[in-house]
CSV table of C-alpha atoms and ligand atoms in Angstrom, one decimal:
chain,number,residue,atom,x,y,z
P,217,UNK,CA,135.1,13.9,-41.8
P,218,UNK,CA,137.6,11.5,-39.9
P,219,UNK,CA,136.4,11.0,-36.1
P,220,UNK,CA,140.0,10.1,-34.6
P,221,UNK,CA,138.4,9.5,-31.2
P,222,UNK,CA,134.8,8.8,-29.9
P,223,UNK,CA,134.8,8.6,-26.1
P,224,UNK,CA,131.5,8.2,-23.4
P,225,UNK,CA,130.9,11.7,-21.5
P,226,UNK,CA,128.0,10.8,-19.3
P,227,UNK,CA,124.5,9.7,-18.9
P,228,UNK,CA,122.6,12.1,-17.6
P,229,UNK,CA,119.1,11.7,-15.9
P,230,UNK,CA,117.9,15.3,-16.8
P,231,UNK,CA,119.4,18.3,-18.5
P,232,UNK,CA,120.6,19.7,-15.6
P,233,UNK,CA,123.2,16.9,-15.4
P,234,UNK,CA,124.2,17.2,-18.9
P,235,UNK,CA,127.9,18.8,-19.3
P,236,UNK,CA,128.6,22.1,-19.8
P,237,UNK,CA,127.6,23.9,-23.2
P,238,UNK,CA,131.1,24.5,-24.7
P,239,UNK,CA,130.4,22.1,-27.3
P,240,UNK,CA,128.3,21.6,-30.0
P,241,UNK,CA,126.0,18.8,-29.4
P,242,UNK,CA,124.2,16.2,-32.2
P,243,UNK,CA,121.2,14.1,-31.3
P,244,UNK,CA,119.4,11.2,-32.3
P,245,UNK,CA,115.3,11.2,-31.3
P,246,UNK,CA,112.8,8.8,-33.0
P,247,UNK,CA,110.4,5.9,-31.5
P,248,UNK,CA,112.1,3.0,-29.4
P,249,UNK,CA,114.1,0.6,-31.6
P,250,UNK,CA,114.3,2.6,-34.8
P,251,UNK,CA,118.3,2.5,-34.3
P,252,UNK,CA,119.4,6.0,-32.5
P,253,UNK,CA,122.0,4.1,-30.7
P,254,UNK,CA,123.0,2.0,-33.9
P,255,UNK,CA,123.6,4.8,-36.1
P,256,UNK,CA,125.3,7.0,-33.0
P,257,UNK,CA,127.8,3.8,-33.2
P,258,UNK,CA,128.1,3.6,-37.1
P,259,UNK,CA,129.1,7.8,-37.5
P,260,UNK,CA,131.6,6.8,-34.9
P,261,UNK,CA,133.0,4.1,-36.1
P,262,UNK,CA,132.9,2.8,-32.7
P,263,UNK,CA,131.1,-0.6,-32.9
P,264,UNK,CA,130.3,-0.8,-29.1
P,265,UNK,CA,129.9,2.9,-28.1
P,266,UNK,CA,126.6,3.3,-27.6
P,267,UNK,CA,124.4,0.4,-26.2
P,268,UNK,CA,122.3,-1.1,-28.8
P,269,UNK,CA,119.4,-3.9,-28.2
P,270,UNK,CA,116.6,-5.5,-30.2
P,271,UNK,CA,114.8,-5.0,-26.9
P,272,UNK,CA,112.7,-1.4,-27.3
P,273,UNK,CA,113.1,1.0,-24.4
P,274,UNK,CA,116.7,0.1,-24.0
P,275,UNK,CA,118.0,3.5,-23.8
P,276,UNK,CA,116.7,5.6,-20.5
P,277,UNK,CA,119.2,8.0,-20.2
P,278,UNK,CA,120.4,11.0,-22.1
P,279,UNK,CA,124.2,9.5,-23.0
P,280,UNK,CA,126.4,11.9,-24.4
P,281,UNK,CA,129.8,11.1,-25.9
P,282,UNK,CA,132.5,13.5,-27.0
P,283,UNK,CA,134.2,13.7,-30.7
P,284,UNK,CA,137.0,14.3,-32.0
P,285,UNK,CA,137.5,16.1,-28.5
P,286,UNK,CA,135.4,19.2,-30.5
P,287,UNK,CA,131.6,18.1,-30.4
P,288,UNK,CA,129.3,15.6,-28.9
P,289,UNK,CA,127.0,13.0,-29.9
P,290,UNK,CA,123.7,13.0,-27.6
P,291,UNK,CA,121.6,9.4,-27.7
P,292,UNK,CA,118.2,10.2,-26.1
P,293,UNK,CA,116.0,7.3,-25.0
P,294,UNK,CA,113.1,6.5,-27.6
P,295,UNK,CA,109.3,7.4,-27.5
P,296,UNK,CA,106.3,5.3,-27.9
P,297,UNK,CA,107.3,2.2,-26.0
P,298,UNK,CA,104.2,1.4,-24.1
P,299,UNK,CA,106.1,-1.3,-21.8
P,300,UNK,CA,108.6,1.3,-19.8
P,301,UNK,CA,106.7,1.9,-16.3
P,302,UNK,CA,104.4,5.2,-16.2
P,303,UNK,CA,106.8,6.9,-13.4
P,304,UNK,CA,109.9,6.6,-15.1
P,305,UNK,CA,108.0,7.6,-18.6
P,306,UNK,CA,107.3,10.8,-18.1
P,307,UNK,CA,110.6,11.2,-16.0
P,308,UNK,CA,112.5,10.4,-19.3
P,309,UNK,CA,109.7,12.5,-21.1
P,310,UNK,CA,110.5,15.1,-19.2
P,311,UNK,CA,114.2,15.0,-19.4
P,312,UNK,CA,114.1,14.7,-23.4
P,313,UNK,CA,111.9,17.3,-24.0
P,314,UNK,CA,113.6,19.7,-21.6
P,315,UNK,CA,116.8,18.6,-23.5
P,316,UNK,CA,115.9,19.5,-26.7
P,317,UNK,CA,113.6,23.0,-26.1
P,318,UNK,CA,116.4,24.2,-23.8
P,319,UNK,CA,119.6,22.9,-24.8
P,320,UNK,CA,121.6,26.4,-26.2
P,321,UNK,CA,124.4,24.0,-27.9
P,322,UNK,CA,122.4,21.7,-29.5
P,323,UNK,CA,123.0,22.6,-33.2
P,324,UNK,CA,120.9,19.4,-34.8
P,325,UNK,CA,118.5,17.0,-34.1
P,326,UNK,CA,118.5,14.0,-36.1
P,327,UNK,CA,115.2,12.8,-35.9
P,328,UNK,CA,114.7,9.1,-37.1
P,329,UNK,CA,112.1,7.0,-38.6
P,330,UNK,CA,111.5,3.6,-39.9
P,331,UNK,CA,112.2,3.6,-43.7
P,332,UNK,CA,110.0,0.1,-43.7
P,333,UNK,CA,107.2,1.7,-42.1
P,334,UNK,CA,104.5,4.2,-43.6
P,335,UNK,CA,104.0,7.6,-41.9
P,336,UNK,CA,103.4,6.7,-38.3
P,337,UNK,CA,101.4,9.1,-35.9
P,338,UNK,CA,103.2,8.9,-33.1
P,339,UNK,CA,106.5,10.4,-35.2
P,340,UNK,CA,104.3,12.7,-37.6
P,341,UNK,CA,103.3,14.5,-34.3
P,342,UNK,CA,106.6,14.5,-33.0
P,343,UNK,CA,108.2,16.0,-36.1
P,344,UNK,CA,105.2,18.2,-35.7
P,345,UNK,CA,106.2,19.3,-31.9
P,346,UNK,CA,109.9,19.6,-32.8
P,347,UNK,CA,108.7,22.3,-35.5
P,348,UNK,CA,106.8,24.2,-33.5
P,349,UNK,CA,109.4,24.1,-30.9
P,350,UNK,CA,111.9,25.5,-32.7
P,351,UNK,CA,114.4,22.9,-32.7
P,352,UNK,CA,116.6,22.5,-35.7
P,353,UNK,CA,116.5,19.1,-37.2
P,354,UNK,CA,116.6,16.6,-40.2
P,355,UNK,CA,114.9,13.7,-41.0
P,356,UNK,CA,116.7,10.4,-40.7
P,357,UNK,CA,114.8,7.2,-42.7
P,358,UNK,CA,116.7,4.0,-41.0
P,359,UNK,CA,117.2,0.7,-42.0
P,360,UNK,CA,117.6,0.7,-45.6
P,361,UNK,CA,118.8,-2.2,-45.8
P,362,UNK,CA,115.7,-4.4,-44.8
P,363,UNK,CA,113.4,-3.1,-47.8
P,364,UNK,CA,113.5,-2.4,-51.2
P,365,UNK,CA,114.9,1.4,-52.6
P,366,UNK,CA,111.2,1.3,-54.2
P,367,UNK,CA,109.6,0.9,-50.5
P,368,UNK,CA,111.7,3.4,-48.9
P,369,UNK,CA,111.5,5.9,-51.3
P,370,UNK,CA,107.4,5.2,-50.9
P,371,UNK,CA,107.4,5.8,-47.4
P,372,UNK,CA,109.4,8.7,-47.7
P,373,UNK,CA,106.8,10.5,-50.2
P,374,UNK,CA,104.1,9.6,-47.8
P,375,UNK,CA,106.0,11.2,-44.6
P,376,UNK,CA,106.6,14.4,-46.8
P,377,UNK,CA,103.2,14.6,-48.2
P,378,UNK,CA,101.9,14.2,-44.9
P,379,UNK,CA,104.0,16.9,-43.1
P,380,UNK,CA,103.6,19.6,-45.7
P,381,UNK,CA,100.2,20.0,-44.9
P,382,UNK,CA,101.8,22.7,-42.4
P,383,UNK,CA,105.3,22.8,-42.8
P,384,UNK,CA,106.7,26.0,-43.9
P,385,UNK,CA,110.0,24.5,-45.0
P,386,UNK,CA,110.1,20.6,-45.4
P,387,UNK,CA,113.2,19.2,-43.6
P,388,UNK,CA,116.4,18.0,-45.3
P,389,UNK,CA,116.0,14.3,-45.5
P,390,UNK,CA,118.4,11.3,-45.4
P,391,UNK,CA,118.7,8.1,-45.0
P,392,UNK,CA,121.1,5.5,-43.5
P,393,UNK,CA,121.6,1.7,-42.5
P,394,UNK,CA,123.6,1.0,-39.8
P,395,UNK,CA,124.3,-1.9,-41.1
P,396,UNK,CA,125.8,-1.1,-44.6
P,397,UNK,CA,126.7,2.0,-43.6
P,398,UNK,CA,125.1,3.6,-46.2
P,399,UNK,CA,124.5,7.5,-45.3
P,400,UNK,CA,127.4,7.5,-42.8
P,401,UNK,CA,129.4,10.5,-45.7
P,402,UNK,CA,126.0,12.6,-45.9
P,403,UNK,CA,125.4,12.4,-42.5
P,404,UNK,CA,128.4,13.4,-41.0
P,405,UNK,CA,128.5,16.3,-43.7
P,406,UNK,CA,125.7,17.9,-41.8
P,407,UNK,CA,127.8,17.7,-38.7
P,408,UNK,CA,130.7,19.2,-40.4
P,409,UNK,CA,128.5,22.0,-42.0
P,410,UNK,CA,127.1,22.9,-38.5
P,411,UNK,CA,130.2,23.0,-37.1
P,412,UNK,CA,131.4,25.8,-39.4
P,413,UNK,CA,128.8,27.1,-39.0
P,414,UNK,CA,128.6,27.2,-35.5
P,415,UNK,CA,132.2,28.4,-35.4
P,416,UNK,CA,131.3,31.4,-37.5
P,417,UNK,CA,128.7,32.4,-36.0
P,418,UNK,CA,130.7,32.4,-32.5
P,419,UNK,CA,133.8,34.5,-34.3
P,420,UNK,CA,136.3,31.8,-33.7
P,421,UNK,CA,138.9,31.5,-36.5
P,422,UNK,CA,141.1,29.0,-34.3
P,423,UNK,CA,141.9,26.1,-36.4
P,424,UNK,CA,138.7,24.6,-37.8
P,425,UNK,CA,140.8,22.3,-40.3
P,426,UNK,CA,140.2,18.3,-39.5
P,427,UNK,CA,136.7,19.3,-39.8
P,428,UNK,CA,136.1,22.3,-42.0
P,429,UNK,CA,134.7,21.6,-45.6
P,430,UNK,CA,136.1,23.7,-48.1
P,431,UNK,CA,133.4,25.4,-49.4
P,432,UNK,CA,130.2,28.0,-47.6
P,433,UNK,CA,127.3,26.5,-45.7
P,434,UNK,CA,124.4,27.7,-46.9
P,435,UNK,CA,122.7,24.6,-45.3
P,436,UNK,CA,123.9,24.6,-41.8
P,437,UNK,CA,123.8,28.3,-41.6
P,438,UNK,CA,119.5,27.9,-42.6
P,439,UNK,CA,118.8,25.9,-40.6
P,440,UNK,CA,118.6,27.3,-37.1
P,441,UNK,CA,116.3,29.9,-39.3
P,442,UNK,CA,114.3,27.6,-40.8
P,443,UNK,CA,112.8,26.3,-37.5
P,444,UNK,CA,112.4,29.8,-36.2
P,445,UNK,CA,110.4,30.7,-39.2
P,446,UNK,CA,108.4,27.6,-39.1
P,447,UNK,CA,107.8,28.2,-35.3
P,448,UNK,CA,106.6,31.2,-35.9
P,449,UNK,CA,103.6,29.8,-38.1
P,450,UNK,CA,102.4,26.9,-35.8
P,451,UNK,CA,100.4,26.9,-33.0
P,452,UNK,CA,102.2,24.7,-30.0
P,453,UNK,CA,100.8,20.9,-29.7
P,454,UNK,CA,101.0,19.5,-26.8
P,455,UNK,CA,104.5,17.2,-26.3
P,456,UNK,CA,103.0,14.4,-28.4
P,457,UNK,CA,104.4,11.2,-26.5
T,502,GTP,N1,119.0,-4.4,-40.3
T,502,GTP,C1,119.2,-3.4,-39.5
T,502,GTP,N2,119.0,-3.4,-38.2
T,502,GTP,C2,119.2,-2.3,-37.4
T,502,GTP,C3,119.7,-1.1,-38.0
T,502,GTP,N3,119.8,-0.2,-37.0
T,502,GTP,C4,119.4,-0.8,-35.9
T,502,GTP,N4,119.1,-2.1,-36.1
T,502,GTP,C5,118.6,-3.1,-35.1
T,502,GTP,O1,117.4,-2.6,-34.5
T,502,GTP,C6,117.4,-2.9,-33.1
T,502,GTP,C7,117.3,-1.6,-32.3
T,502,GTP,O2,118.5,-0.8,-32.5
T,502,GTP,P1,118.9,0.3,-31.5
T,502,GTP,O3,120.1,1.0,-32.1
T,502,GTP,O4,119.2,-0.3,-30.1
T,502,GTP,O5,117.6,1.2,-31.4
T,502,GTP,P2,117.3,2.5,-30.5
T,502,GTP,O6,116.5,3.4,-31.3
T,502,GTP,O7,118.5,3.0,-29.9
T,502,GTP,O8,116.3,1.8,-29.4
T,502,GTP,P3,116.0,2.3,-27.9
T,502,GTP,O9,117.3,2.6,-27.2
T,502,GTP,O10,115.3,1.1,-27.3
T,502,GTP,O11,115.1,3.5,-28.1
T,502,GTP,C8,118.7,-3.7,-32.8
T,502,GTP,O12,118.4,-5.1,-32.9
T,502,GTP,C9,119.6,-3.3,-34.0
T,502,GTP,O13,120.6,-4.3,-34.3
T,502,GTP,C10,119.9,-1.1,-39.4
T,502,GTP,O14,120.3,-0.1,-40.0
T,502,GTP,N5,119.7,-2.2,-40.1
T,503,MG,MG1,119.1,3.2,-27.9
């Protein structure tokens, strides 16, 4: 997919302040510092766009940006970053999880985790709460460039072993370094898949061609299904973070 322009929308405290729904909406979750607003910038192309910092907790706000004047890119702040003040914790808490339960145009969440880590709590019961929510996502394994294929692909067996203990349908997985840009093609292909998706679903025939694949979208079409029929099996944890 060619993103001929990437532009900042807003940040918005809550998601009352969000824009309107018109467009289909992308967003990047995962504990503070695991590179949500790194990769926003490398699917771009837009080095700067988002704000990125080796400092966790950088991101407070829910910053969305608009692309290709036809969808939107949502960077939400990170979880698990003991350091951000209690008060403006569970303000930002708040504001994410209301974001992503309530959110009618958000067609996928990209939810990220360290590829150099093992399976972390913290994320295995947030993957956990985003199932049980119903929120369509994928699984996003950053930083591939800092370890070995052999550690990532490790680390990846032990977060799938771990979550199919009670997932219904394991996730669609990927991976990605912002810094090699490896993933950037399969990435946005799941953004182009939704979007047809998304467009069929609504009845528009308009002129889907800069970003319409070719082919049908079994994928993108599953999805939203997928985590309704995983929902549907799981009790509802409490929001995890
Ligand atoms: N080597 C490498 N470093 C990365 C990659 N992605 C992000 N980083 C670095 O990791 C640090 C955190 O990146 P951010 O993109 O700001 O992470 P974030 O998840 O948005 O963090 P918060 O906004 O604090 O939640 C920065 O120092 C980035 O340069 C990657 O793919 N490879
Ligand atoms: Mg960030």
């Amino acid at each position: 997919m060619n993103i001929s322009s990437a532009v900042f929308d807003r940040s918005a405290p809550d998601l009352d302040s969000c824009p309107d729904e018109s467009l289909p909406e992308f967003a990047f979750i995962g504990r503070s510092n695991v590179g949500k607003s790194s990769l926003l910038n490398m699917l771009s192309g837009k080095l700067g766009l988002a704000r990125v910092s080796p400092t966790p907790g950088f991101t407070k706000l829910i910053n969305i940006f608009t692309m290709n004047k036809r969808w939107r890119l949502v960077d939400l702040p990170g979880y698990g970053f003991a350091q951000v003040a209690r008060k403006d914790k569970t303000q930002f808490n708040r504001a994410v999880a209301d974001y992503l339960k309530h959110r009618p145009n958000l067609c996928c969440v990209f939810a990220l985790l360290d590829s150099g880590l093992p399976p972390q709590k913290i994320d295995l019961e947030f993957v956990e709460w985003l199932a049980s929510n119903a929120v369509p996502f994928v699984l996003v394994f950053t930083k591939t460039d800092r370890v070995t294929h052999a550690t990532v692909q490790a680390n990846i067996g032990a977060f799938t072993d771990r979550i199919s203990g009670w997932s219904v349908n394991l996730p669609e997985i990927f991976t990605c370094s912002a810094t090699t840009k490896q993933g950037r093609t399969e990435l946005l292909g799941v953004i182009q898949e939704a979007m047809v998706a998304t467009e069929s679903e609504s009845g528009q025939s308009g002129q889907p061609p800069e970003d319409a694949p070719p082919e049908d979208l079994p994928a993108a079409t599953t999805r939203k299904a997928k985590a309704q029929e995983t929902r549907a099996s799981r009790p509802h944890p409490a929001r995890p973070w």
